[in-house]
Short mmCIF file of C-alpha atoms and ligand atoms in Angstrom, two decimals:
data_model
loop_
_atom_site.label_atom_id
_atom_site.label_comp_id
_atom_site.label_asym_id
_atom_site.label_seq_id
_atom_site.Cartn_x
_atom_site.Cartn_y
_atom_site.Cartn_z
CA MET A 103 71.22 -2.52 -81.23
CA ASN A 104 72.10 0.96 -80.44
CA LEU A 105 69.34 2.73 -80.64
CA LYS A 106 71.05 5.98 -79.20
CA SER A 107 73.00 5.97 -82.57
CA ILE A 108 69.69 6.82 -84.76
CA ILE A 109 67.95 9.60 -82.69
CA ARG A 110 68.93 13.31 -83.89
CA ASP A 111 69.54 16.13 -81.80
CA ILE A 112 68.42 18.97 -83.12
CA PRO A 113 69.64 22.15 -80.93
CA ASP A 114 67.39 25.27 -80.25
CA PHE A 115 63.70 23.10 -81.17
CA PRO A 116 61.08 24.35 -80.21
CA LYS A 117 63.27 26.97 -78.59
CA PRO A 118 66.54 28.23 -77.77
CA GLY A 119 68.00 26.29 -75.34
CA ILE A 120 65.98 22.99 -75.56
CA VAL A 121 67.93 19.94 -77.37
CA PHE A 122 64.61 17.80 -79.14
CA LYS A 123 64.98 14.11 -79.49
CA ASP A 124 64.51 13.78 -82.89
CA ILE A 125 62.87 10.06 -83.14
CA THR A 126 61.67 10.19 -86.99
CA PRO A 127 65.11 8.37 -87.84
CA LEU A 128 64.43 5.80 -85.84
CA LEU A 129 60.97 5.65 -87.03
CA SER A 130 61.83 5.24 -90.63
CA ASP A 131 64.85 2.70 -89.83
CA HIS A 132 62.37 -0.88 -89.12
CA THR A 133 65.19 -2.30 -87.47
CA ALA A 134 65.71 0.10 -84.98
CA PHE A 135 61.74 0.64 -84.49
CA ARG A 136 61.29 -3.46 -84.04
CA SER A 137 63.89 -3.48 -81.82
CA ALA A 138 62.92 -0.66 -79.82
CA ILE A 139 59.16 -1.76 -79.54
CA GLN A 140 59.99 -5.60 -78.21
CA ASP A 141 62.51 -4.65 -75.85
CA MET A 142 59.79 -2.50 -74.00
CA SER A 143 57.18 -5.61 -75.06
CA SER A 144 59.43 -7.96 -73.39
CA HIS A 145 60.42 -5.93 -70.22
CA PHE A 146 56.50 -5.23 -69.49
CA ALA A 147 55.57 -9.01 -70.67
CA ASP A 148 55.13 -10.52 -67.70
CA SER A 149 53.55 -7.12 -65.96
CA SER A 150 49.74 -9.00 -66.84
CA ILE A 151 49.53 -5.52 -68.91
CA ASP A 152 45.39 -4.90 -70.64
CA LEU A 153 45.17 -1.78 -71.80
CA ILE A 154 48.43 1.12 -72.77
CA VAL A 155 47.49 4.71 -73.06
CA GLY A 156 49.59 7.16 -75.38
CA ALA A 157 48.72 10.86 -75.47
CA GLU A 158 48.59 12.54 -79.40
CA ALA A 159 51.32 12.61 -81.12
CA ARG A 160 54.22 10.65 -80.31
CA GLY A 161 52.88 8.50 -77.74
CA PHE A 162 50.33 7.24 -80.28
CA ILE A 163 52.96 5.88 -82.86
CA PHE A 164 54.38 3.66 -79.69
CA GLY A 165 51.76 2.91 -78.29
CA SER A 166 49.58 1.32 -80.81
CA VAL A 167 52.56 -0.02 -81.97
CA LEU A 168 53.78 -1.89 -78.76
CA ALA A 169 49.75 -2.40 -77.79
CA TYR A 170 49.19 -4.54 -81.44
CA GLU A 171 53.14 -6.34 -80.44
CA MET A 172 51.43 -7.07 -76.84
CA GLY A 173 48.38 -8.17 -77.87
CA VAL A 174 46.13 -5.54 -75.97
CA GLY A 175 43.87 -2.90 -76.20
CA PHE A 176 44.79 0.92 -77.48
CA VAL A 177 43.41 4.26 -75.65
CA PRO A 178 43.72 7.70 -77.12
CA ALA A 179 44.76 10.69 -74.50
CA ARG A 180 44.16 13.84 -76.76
CA LYS A 181 43.95 17.39 -76.09
CA PRO A 182 41.02 18.93 -75.12
CA GLY A 183 37.89 18.98 -77.79
CA LYS A 184 38.97 15.82 -79.88
CA LEU A 185 37.49 12.85 -78.20
CA PRO A 186 33.55 12.91 -79.50
CA HIS A 187 32.22 11.30 -76.34
CA ARG A 188 32.06 11.83 -72.47
CA THR A 189 35.39 12.33 -71.51
CA ALA A 190 37.57 13.01 -68.19
CA ASN A 191 40.59 15.40 -67.85
CA ALA A 192 43.62 16.06 -66.46
CA THR A 193 45.39 19.30 -66.16
CA TYR A 194 48.75 19.62 -65.70
CA GLU A 195 51.36 22.89 -65.86
CA LEU A 196 53.50 23.35 -68.89
CA GLU A 197 56.66 25.75 -68.93
CA TYR A 198 54.14 29.24 -69.41
CA GLY A 199 50.65 28.31 -67.98
CA THR A 200 48.73 24.87 -68.38
CA ASP A 201 47.88 22.10 -70.81
CA SER A 202 45.39 19.53 -70.04
CA LEU A 203 44.86 15.82 -72.02
CA GLU A 204 41.63 14.09 -71.89
CA ILE A 205 39.97 9.84 -72.56
CA HIS A 206 37.06 8.63 -72.96
CA GLU A 207 35.73 7.94 -69.94
CA ASP A 208 34.70 3.85 -70.61
CA ALA A 209 37.72 3.26 -72.04
CA ILE A 210 39.34 2.25 -68.79
CA GLU A 211 37.13 -0.60 -66.48
CA ARG A 212 38.09 -0.53 -63.06
CA GLY A 213 40.94 -2.74 -61.73
CA GLN A 214 42.59 -3.10 -65.74
CA ARG A 215 46.18 -2.89 -65.65
CA VAL A 216 46.82 -0.12 -67.44
CA LEU A 217 50.70 0.62 -69.43
CA ILE A 218 51.22 4.23 -69.89
CA VAL A 219 54.34 4.52 -73.20
CA ASP A 220 55.17 7.84 -74.74
CA ASP A 221 58.66 8.83 -76.80
CA VAL A 222 60.45 11.24 -73.81
CA LEU A 223 60.28 11.61 -70.63
CA ALA A 224 61.39 14.98 -69.77
CA THR A 225 59.50 16.88 -66.70
CA GLY A 226 56.87 14.24 -66.02
CA GLY A 227 54.10 16.27 -66.51
CA THR A 228 52.13 14.94 -69.50
CA ALA A 229 53.31 11.52 -67.72
CA GLY A 230 51.64 12.67 -63.94
CA ALA A 231 48.61 13.46 -65.83
CA LYS A 232 48.22 10.71 -67.21
CA THR A 233 48.65 8.67 -64.44
CA ARG A 234 46.21 10.64 -62.67
CA LEU A 235 43.45 10.34 -65.50
CA ILE A 236 44.12 6.33 -65.40
CA GLU A 237 42.96 6.48 -61.87
CA LYS A 238 40.65 8.22 -62.13
CA LEU A 239 38.77 6.35 -64.05
CA GLY A 240 39.59 2.95 -61.62
CA GLY A 241 42.34 2.06 -63.76
CA GLN A 242 45.45 0.83 -61.93
CA VAL A 243 49.05 1.87 -63.77
CA ALA A 244 51.17 -1.10 -64.02
CA GLY A 245 54.12 0.88 -65.90
CA VAL A 246 55.06 4.03 -67.51
CA ALA A 247 57.20 3.31 -70.20
CA PHE A 248 59.51 5.42 -72.96
CA LEU A 249 62.12 5.30 -75.49
CA ILE A 250 64.19 8.24 -74.44
CA GLU A 251 64.42 9.53 -70.38
CA LEU A 252 66.24 13.28 -70.37
CA THR A 253 67.52 12.48 -66.18
CA PHE A 254 68.77 15.27 -65.93
CA LEU A 255 65.02 16.51 -65.76
CA GLY A 256 63.92 14.98 -62.83
CA GLY A 257 60.60 13.96 -64.55
CA ARG A 258 60.75 10.48 -62.58
CA ASP A 259 60.88 12.28 -59.10
CA LYS A 260 57.04 13.11 -60.46
CA LEU A 261 56.50 9.26 -61.18
CA GLU A 262 57.51 8.33 -57.15
CA GLY A 263 55.83 4.70 -56.69
CA TYR A 264 55.50 4.21 -60.04
CA ASN A 265 57.40 1.62 -62.09
CA VAL A 266 58.71 3.44 -65.10
CA PHE A 267 61.35 2.06 -67.35
CA SER A 268 62.96 3.77 -70.18
CA LEU A 269 65.37 2.46 -72.87
CA ILE A 270 67.69 5.35 -73.32
CA SER A 271 69.08 7.48 -70.92
CA TYR A 272 70.99 11.14 -70.90
CA GLU A 273 72.39 12.60 -68.09
P1 AMP B 20 56.92 16.64 -70.44
O1 AMP B 20 57.97 17.45 -69.80
O2 AMP B 20 58.05 15.15 -69.42
O3 AMP B 20 55.39 16.77 -69.75
O4 AMP B 20 57.57 16.58 -71.61
C1 AMP B 20 56.33 16.74 -72.43
C2 AMP B 20 56.20 16.01 -74.14
O5 AMP B 20 57.22 17.02 -74.76
C3 AMP B 20 56.30 14.45 -73.72
O6 AMP B 20 55.47 13.97 -74.39
C4 AMP B 20 57.50 15.07 -74.97
O7 AMP B 20 57.45 13.98 -75.78
C5 AMP B 20 57.96 16.06 -75.22
N1 AMP B 20 59.08 16.46 -75.50
C6 AMP B 20 59.90 16.89 -74.09
N2 AMP B 20 61.17 17.17 -74.44
C7 AMP B 20 61.27 16.81 -75.04
C8 AMP B 20 62.59 16.71 -75.98
N3 AMP B 20 63.91 17.94 -75.47
N4 AMP B 20 62.65 16.30 -76.94
C9 AMP B 20 62.07 16.01 -77.76
N5 AMP B 20 60.16 15.39 -77.17
C10 AMP B 20 60.14 16.53 -76.02
#
């Protein structure tokens, strides 16, 4: 299935110069959504995944459905202050300033094999923060999966040494 044809480009969103990859048409097409999830699932089928980590908001959509499909648990990564129990935190660079993500410190057991999932790999900053969080808690990053990779932003370089997979890439 040609997934690229169902992703909509929105120029100058959220600010001038950014071409936003709008995945909502893919989500509302059950054949396309299912096909994307099944392709990710089969790529990591032999990777002995124990858990999937996804960050709000679009990482929740792909991550939780993929976890269901693969028969593994899902761990949400959230913006600071949202999770109710004790958390671990990792900070990452934005264009201006920094941001951070948190996960519950008891969400990952030492040695568990974790797959990180998100919709878009851009600069790799948020995915890098997730790898640090998982490793801080003793988890092993077994893979990093994206629906879309914007190769011209070089995010893969920030994830060197990890098993990075994307279904669609834009040069
Ligand atoms: P990154 O720069 O790789 O840390 O990307 C940060 C987050 O912003 C990712 O989780 C993406 O979902 C989102 N993002 C970055 N660039 C785009 C884009 N061009 N279109 C849609 N989402 C994007």
